[in-house]
PDB file of N, CA, C and O in Angstrom:
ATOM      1  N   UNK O  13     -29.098 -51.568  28.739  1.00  0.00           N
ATOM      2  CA  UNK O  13     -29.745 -50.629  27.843  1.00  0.00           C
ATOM      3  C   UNK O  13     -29.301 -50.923  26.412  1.00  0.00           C
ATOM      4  O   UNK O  13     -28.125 -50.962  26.050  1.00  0.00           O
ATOM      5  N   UNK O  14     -30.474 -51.146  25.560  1.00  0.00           N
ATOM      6  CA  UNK O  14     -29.728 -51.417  24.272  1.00  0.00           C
ATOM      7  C   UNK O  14     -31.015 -50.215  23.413  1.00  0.00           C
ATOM      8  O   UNK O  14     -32.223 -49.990  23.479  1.00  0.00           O
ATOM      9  N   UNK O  15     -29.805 -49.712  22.645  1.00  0.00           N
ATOM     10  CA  UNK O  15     -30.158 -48.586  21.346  1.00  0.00           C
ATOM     11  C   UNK O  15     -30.901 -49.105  20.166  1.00  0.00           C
ATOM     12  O   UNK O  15     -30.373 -49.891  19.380  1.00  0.00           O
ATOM     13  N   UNK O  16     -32.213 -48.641  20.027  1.00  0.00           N
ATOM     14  CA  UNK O  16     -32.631 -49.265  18.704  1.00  0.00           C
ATOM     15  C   UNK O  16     -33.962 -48.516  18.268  1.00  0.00           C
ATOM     16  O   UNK O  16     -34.777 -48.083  19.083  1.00  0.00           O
ATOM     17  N   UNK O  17     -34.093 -48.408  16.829  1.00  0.00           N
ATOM     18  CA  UNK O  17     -34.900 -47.324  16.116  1.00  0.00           C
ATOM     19  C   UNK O  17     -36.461 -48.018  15.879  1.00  0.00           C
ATOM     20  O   UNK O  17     -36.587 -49.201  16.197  1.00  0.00           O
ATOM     21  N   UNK O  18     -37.520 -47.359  15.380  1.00  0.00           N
ATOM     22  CA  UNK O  18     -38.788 -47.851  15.227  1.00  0.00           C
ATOM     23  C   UNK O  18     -40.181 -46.646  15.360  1.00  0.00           C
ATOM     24  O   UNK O  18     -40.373 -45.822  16.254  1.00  0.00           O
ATOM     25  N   UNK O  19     -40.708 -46.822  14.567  1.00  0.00           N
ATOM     26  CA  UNK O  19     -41.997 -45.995  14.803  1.00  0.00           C
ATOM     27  C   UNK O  19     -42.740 -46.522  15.794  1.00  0.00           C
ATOM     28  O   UNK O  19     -42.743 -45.958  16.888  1.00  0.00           O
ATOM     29  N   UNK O  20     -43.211 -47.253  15.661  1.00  0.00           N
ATOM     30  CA  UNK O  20     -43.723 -48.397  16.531  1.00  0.00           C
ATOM     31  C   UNK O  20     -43.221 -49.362  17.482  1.00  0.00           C
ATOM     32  O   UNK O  20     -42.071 -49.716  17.220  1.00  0.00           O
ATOM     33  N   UNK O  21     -43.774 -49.938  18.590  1.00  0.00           N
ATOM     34  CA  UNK O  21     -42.938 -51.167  19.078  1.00  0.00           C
ATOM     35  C   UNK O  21     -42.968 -51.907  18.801  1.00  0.00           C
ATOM     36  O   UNK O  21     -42.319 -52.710  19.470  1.00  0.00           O
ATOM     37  N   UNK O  22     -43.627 -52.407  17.706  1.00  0.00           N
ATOM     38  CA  UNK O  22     -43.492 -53.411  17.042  1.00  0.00           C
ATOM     39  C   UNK O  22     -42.732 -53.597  15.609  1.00  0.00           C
ATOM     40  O   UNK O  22     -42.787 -54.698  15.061  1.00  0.00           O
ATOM     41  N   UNK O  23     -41.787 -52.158  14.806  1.00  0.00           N
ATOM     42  CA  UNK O  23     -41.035 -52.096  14.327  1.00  0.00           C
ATOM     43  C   UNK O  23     -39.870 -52.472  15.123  1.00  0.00           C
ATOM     44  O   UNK O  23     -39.051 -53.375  14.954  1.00  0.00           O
ATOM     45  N   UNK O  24     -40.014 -51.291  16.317  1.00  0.00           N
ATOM     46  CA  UNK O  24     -38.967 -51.723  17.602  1.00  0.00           C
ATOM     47  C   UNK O  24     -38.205 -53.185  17.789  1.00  0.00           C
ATOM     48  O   UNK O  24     -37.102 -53.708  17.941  1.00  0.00           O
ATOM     49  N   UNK O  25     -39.674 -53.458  17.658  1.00  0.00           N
ATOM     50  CA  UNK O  25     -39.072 -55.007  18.176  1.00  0.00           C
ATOM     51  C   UNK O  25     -38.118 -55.859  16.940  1.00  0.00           C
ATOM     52  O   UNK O  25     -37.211 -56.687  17.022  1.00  0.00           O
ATOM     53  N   UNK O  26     -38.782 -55.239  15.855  1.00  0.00           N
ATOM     54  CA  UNK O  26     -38.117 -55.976  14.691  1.00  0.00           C
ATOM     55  C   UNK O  26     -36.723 -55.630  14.303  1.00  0.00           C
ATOM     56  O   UNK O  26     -36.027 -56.402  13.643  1.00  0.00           O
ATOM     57  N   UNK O  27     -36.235 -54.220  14.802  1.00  0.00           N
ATOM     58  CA  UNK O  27     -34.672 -53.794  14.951  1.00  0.00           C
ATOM     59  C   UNK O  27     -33.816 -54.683  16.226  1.00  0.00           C
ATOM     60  O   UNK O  27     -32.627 -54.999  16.174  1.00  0.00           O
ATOM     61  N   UNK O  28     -34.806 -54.989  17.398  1.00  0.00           N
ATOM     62  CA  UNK O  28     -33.842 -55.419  18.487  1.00  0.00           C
ATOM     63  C   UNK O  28     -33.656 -57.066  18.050  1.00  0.00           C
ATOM     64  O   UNK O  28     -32.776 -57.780  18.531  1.00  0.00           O
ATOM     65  N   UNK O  29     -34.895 -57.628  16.811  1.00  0.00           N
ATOM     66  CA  UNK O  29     -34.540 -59.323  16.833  1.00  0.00           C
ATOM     67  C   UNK O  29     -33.188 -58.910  15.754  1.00  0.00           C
ATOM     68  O   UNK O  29     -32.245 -59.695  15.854  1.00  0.00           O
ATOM     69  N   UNK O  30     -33.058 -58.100  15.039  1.00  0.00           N
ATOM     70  CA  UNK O  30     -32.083 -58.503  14.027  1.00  0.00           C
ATOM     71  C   UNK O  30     -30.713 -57.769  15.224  1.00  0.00           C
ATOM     72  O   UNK O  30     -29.626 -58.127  14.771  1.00  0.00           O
ATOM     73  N   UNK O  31     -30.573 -57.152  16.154  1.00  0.00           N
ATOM     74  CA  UNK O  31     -29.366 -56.575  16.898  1.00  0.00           C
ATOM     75  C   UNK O  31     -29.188 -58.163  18.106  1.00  0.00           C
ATOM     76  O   UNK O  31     -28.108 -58.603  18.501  1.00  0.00           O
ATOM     77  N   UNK O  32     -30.520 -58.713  18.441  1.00  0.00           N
ATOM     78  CA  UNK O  32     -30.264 -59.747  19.632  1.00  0.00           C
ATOM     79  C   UNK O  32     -30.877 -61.181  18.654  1.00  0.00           C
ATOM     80  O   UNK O  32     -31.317 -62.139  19.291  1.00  0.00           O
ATOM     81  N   UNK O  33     -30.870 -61.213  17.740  1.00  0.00           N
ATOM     82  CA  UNK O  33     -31.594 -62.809  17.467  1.00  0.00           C
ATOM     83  C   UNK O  33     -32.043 -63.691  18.228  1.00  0.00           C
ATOM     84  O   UNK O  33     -31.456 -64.382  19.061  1.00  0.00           O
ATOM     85  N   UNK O  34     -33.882 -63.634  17.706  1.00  0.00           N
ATOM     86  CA  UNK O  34     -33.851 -65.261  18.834  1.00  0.00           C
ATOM     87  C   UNK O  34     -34.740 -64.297  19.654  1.00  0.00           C
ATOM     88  O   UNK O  34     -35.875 -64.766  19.750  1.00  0.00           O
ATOM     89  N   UNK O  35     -34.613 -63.204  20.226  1.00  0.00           N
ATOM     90  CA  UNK O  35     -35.305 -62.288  21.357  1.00  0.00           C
ATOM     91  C   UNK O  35     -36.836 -62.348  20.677  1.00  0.00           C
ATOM     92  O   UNK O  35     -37.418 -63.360  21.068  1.00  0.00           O
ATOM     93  N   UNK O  36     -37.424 -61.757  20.013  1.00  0.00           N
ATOM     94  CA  UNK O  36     -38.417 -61.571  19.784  1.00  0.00           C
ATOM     95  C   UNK O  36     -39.651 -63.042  19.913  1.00  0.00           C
ATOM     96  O   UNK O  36     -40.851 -63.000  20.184  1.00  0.00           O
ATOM     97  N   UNK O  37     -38.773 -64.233  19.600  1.00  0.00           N
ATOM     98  CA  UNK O  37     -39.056 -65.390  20.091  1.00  0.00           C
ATOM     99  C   UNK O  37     -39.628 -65.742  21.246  1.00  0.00           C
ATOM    100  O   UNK O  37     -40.611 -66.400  21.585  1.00  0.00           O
ATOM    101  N   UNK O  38     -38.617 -65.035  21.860  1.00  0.00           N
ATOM    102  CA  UNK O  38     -39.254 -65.202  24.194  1.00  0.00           C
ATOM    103  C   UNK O  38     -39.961 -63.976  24.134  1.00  0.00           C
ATOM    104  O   UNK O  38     -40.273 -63.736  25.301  1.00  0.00           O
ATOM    105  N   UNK O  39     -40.435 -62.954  23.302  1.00  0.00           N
ATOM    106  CA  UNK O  39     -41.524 -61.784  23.857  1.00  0.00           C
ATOM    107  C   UNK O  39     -42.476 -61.872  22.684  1.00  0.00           C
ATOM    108  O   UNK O  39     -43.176 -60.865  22.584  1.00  0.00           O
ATOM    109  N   UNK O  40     -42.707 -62.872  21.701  1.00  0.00           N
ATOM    110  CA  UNK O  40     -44.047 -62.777  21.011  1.00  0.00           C
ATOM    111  C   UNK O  40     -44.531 -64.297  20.731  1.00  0.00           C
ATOM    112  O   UNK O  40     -43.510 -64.984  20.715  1.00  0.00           O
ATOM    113  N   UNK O  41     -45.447 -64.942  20.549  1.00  0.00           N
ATOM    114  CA  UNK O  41     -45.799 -65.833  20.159  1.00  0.00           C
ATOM    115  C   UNK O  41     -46.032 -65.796  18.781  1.00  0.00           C
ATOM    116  O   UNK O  41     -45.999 -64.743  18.143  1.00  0.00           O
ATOM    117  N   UNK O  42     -46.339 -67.232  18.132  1.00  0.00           N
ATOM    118  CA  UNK O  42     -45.899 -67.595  16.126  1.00  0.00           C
ATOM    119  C   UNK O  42     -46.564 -66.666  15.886  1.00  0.00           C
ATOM    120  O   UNK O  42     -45.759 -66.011  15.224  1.00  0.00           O
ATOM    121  N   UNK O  43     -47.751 -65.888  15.931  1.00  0.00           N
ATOM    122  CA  UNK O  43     -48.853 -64.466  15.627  1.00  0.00           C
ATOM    123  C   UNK O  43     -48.279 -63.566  15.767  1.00  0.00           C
ATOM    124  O   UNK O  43     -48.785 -62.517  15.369  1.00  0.00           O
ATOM    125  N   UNK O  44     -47.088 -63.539  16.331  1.00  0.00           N
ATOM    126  CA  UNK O  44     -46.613 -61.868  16.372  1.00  0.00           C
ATOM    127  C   UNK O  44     -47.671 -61.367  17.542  1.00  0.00           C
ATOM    128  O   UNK O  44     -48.246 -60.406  17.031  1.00  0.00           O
ATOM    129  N   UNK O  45     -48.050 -61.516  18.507  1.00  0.00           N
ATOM    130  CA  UNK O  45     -48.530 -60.993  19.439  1.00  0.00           C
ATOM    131  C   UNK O  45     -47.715 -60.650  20.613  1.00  0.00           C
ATOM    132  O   UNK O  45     -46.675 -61.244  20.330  1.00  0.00           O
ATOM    133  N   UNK O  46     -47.455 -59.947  22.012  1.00  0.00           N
ATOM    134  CA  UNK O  46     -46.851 -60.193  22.191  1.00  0.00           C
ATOM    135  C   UNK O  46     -47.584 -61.229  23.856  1.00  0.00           C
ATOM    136  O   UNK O  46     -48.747 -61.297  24.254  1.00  0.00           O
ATOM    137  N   UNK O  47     -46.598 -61.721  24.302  1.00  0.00           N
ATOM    138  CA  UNK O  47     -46.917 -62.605  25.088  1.00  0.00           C
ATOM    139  C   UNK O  47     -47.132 -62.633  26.773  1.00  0.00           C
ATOM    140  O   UNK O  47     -46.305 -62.359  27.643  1.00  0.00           O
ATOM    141  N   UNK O  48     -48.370 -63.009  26.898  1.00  0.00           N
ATOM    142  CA  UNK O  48     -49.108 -62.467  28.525  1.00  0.00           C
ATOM    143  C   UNK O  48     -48.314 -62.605  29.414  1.00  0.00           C
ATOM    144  O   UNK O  48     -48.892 -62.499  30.496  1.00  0.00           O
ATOM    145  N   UNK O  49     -46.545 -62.917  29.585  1.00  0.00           N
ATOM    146  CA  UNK O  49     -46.346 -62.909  30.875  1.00  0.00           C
ATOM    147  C   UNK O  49     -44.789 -61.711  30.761  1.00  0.00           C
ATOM    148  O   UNK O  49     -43.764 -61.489  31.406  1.00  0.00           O
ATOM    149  N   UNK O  50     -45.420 -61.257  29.613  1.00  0.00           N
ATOM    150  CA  UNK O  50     -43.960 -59.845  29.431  1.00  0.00           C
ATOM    151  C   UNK O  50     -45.086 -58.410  29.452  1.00  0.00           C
ATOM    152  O   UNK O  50     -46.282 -58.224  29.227  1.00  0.00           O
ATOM    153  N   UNK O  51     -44.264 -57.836  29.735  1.00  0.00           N
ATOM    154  CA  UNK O  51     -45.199 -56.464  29.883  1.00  0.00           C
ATOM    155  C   UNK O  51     -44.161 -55.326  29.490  1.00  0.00           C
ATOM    156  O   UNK O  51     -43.184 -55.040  30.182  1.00  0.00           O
ATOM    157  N   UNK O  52     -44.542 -54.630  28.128  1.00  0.00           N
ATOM    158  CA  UNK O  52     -44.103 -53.336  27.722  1.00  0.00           C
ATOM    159  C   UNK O  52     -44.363 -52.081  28.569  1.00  0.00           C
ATOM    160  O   UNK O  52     -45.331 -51.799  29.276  1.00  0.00           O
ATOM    161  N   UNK O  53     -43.130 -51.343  28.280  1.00  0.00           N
ATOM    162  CA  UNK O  53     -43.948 -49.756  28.945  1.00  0.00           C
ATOM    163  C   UNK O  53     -43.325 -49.122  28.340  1.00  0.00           C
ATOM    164  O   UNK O  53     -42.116 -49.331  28.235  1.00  0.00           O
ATOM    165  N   UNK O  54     -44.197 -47.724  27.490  1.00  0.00           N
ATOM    166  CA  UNK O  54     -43.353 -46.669  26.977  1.00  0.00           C
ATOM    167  C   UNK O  54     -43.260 -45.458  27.719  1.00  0.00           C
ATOM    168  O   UNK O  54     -44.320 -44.951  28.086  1.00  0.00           O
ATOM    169  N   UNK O  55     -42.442 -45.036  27.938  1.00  0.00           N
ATOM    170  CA  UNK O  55     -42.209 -43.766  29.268  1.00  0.00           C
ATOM    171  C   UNK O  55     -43.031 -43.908  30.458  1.00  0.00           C
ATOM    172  O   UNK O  55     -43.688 -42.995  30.957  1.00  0.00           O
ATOM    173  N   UNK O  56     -42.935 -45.494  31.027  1.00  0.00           N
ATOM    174  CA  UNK O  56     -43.226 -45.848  31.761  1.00  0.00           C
ATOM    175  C   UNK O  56     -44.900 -45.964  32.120  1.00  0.00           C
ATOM    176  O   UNK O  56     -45.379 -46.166  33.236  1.00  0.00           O
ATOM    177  N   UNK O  57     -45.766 -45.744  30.620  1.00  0.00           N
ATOM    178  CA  UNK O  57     -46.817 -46.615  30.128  1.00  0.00           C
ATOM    179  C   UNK O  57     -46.975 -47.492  29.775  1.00  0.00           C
ATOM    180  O   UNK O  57     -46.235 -47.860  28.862  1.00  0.00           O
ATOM    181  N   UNK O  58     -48.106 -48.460  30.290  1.00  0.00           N
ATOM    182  CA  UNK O  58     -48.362 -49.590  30.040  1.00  0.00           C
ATOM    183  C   UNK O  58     -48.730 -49.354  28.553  1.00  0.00           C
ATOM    184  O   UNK O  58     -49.178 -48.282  28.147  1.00  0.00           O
ATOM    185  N   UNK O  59     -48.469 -50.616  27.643  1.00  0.00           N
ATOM    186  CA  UNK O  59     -49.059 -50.311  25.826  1.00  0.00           C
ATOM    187  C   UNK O  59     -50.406 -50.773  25.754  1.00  0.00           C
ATOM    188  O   UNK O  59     -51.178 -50.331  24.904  1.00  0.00           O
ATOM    189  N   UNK O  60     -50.919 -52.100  27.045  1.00  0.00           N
ATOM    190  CA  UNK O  60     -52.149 -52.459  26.632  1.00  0.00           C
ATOM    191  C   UNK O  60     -53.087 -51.623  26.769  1.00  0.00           C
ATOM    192  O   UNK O  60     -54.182 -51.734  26.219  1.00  0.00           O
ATOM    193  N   UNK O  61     -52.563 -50.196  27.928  1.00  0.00           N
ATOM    194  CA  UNK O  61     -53.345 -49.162  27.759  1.00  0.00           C
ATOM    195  C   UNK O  61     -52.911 -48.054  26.674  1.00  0.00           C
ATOM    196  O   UNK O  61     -53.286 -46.949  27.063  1.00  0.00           O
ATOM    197  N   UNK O  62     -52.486 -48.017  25.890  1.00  0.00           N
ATOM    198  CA  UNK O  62     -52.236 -47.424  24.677  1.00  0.00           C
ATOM    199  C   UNK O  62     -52.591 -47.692  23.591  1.00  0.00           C
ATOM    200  O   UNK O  62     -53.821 -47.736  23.551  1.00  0.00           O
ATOM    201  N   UNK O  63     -51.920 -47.995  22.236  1.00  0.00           N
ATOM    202  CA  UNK O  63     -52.427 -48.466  21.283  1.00  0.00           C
ATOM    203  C   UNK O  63     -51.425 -50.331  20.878  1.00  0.00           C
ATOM    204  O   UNK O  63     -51.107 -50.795  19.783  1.00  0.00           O
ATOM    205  N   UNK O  64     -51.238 -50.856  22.149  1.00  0.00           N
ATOM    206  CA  UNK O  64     -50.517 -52.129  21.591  1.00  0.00           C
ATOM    207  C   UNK O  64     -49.334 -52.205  21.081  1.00  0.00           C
ATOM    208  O   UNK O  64     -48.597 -51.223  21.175  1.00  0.00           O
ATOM    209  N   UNK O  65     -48.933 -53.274  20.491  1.00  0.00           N
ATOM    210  CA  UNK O  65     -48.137 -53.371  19.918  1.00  0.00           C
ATOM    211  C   UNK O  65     -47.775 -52.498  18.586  1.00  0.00           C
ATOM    212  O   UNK O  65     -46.942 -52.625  17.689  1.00  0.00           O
ATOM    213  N   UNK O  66     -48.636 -51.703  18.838  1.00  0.00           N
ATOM    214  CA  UNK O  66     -48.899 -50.883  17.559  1.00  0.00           C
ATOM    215  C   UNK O  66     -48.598 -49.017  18.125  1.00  0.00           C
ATOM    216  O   UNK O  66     -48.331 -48.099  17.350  1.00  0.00           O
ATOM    217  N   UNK O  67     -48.723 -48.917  19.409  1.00  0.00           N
ATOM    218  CA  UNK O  67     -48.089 -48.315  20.033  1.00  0.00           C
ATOM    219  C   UNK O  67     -46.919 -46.775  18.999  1.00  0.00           C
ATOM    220  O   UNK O  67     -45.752 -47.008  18.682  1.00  0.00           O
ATOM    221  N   UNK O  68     -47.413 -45.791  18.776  1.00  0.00           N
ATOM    222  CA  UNK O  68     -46.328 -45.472  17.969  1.00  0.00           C
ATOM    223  C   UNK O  68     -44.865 -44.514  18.933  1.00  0.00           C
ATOM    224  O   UNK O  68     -45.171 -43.952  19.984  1.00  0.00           O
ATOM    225  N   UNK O  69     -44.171 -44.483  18.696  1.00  0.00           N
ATOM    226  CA  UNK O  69     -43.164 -44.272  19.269  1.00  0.00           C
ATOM    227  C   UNK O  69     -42.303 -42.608  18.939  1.00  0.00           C
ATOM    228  O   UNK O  69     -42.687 -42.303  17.810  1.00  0.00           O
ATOM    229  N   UNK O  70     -41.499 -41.665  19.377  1.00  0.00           N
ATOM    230  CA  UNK O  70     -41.060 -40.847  19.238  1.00  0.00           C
ATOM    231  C   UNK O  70     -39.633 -40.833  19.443  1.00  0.00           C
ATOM    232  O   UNK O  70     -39.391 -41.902  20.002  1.00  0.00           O
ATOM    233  N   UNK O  71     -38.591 -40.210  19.294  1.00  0.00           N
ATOM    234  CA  UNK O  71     -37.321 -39.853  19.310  1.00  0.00           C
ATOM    235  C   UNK O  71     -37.295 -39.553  20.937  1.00  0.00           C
ATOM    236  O   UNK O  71     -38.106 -38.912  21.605  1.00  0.00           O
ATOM    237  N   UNK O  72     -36.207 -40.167  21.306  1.00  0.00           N
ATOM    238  CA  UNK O  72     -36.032 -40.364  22.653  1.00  0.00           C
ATOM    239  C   UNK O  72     -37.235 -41.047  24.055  1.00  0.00           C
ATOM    240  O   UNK O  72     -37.282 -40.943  25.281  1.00  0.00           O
ATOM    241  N   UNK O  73     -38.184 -41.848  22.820  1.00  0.00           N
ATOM    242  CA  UNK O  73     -38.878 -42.485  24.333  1.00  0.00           C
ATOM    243  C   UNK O  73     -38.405 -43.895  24.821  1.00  0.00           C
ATOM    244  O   UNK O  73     -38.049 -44.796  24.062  1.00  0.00           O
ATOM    245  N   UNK O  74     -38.435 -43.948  25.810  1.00  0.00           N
ATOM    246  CA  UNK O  74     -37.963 -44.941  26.864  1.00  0.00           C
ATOM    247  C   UNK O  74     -39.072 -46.365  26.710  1.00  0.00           C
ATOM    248  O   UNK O  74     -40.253 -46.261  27.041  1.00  0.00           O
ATOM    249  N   UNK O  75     -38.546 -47.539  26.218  1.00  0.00           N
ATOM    250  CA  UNK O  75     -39.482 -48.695  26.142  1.00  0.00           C
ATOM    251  C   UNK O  75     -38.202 -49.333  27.296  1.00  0.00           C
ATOM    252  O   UNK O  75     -36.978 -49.245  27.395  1.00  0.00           O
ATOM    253  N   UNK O  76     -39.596 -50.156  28.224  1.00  0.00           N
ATOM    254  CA  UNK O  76     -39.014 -51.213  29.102  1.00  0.00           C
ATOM    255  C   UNK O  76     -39.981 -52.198  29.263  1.00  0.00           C
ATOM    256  O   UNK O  76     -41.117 -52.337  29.716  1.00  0.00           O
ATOM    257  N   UNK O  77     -38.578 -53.195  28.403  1.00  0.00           N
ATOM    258  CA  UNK O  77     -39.518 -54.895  28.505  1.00  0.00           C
ATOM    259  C   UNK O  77     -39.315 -55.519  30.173  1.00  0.00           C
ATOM    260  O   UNK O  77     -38.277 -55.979  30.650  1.00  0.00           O
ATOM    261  N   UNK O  78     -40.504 -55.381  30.774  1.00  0.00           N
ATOM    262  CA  UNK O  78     -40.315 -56.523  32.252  1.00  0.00           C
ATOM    263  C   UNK O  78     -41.133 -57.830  31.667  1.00  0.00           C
ATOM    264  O   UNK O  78     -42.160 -57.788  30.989  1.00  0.00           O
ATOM    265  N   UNK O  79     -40.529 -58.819  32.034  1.00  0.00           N
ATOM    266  CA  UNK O  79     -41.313 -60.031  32.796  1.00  0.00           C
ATOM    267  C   UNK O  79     -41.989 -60.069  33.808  1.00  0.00           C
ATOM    268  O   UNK O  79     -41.525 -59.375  34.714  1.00  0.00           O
ATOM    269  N   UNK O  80     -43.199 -60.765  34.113  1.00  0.00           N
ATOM    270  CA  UNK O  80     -44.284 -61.126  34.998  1.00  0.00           C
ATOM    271  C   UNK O  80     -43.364 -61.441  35.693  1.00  0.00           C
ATOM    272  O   UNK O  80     -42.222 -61.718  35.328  1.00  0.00           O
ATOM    273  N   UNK O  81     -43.958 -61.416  37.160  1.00  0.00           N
ATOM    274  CA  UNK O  81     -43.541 -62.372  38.161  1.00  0.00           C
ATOM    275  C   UNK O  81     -44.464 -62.371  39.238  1.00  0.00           C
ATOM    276  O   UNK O  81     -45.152 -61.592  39.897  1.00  0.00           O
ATOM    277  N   UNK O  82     -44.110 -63.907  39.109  1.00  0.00           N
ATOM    278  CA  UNK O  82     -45.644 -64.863  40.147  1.00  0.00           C
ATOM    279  C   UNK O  82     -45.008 -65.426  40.847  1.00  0.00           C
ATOM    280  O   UNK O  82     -44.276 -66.271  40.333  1.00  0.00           O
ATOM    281  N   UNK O  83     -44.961 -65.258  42.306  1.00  0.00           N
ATOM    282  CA  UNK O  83     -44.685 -65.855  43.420  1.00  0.00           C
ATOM    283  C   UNK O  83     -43.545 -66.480  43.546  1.00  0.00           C
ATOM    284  O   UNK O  83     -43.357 -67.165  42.540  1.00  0.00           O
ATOM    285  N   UNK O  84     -42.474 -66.595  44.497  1.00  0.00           N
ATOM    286  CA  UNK O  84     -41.695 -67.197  44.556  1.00  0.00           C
ATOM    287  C   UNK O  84     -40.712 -66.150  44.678  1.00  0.00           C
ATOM    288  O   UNK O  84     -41.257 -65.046  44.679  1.00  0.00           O
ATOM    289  N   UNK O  85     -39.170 -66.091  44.804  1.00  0.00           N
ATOM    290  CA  UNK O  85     -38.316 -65.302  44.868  1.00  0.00           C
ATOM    291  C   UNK O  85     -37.305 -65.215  43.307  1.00  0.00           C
ATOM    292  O   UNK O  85     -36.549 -66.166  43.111  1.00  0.00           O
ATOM    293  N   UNK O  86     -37.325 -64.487  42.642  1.00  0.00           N
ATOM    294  CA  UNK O  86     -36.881 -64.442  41.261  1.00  0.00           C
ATOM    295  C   UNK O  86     -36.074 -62.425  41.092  1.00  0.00           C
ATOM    296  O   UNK O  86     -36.419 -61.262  41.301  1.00  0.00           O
ATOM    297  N   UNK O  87     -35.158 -63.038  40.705  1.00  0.00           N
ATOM    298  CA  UNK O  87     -34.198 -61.691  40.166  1.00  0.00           C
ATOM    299  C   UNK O  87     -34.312 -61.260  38.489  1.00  0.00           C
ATOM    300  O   UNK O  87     -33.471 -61.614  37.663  1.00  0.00           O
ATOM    301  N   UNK O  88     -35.277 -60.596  38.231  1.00  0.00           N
ATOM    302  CA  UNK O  88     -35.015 -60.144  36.972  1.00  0.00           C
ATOM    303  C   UNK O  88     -34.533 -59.294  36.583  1.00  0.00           C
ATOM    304  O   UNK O  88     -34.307 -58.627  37.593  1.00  0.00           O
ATOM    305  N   UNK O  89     -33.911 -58.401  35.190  1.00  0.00           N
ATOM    306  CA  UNK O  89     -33.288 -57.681  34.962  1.00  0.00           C
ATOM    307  C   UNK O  89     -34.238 -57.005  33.925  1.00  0.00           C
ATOM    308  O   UNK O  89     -34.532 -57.820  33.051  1.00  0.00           O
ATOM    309  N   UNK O  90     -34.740 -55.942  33.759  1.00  0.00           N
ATOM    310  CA  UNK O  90     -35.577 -55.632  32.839  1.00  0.00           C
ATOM    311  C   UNK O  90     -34.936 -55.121  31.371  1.00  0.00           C
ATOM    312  O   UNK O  90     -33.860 -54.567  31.596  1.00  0.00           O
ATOM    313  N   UNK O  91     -35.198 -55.132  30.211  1.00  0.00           N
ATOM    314  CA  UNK O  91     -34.498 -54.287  28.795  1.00  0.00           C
ATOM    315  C   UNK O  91     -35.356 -53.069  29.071  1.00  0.00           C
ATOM    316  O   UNK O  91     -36.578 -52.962  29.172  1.00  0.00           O
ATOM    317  N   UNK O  92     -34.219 -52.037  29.179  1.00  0.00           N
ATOM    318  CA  UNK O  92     -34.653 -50.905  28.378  1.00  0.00           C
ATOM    319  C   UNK O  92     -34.230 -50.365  27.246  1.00  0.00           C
ATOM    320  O   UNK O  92     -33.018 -50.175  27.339  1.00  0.00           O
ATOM    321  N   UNK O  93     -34.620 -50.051  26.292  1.00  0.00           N
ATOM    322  CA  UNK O  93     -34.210 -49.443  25.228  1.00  0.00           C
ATOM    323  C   UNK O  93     -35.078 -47.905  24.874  1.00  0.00           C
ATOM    324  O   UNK O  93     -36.269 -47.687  25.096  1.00  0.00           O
ATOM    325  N   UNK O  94     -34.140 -47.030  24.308  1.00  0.00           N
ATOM    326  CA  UNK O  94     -33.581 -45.899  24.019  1.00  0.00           C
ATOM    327  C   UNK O  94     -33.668 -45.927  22.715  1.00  0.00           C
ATOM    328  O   UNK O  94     -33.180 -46.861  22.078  1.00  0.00           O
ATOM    329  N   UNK O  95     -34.388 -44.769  22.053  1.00  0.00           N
ATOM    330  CA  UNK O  95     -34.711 -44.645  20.798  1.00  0.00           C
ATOM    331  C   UNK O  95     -33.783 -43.174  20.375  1.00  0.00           C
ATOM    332  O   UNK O  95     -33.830 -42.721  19.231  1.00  0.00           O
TER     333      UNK O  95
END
């Protein structure tokens, strides 16, 4: 669980590259989009059914970054972060 502020998740995201450097790298492509095989959720909403990366955010909602996963046996660990 890592702590970090933002109106948006895509401010969001711009507090967790300067707390993790380099992160925002593996969850957006050079456009700042973010990238088809990560999937956001805010209080356990999907964002592509929301408003995106653009998504606006409140005091105490729950964002969790998962990775896709396609076949095969794989252990992931998902980020959640806490606003």
């Amino acid at each position: 669980t890592v702590e970090c502020e933002g109106t948006t998740v895509s401010e969001l995201l711009e507090a967790l590259e300067s707390s993790c450097p380099g992160i925002k790298g593996r969850l957006c492509d050079d456009q700042g989009a973010l990238r088809r095989f990560v999937n956001f959720y805010v209080n356990n909403e999907d964002i592509r059914f929301l408003q995106g990366i653009e998504t606006p955010l409140t005091d105490g909602d729950e964002v969790s970054i998962i990775p896709a996963i396609v076949g095969g046996w794989l252990v992931i660990s998902a980020i959640s972060l806490l606003l």
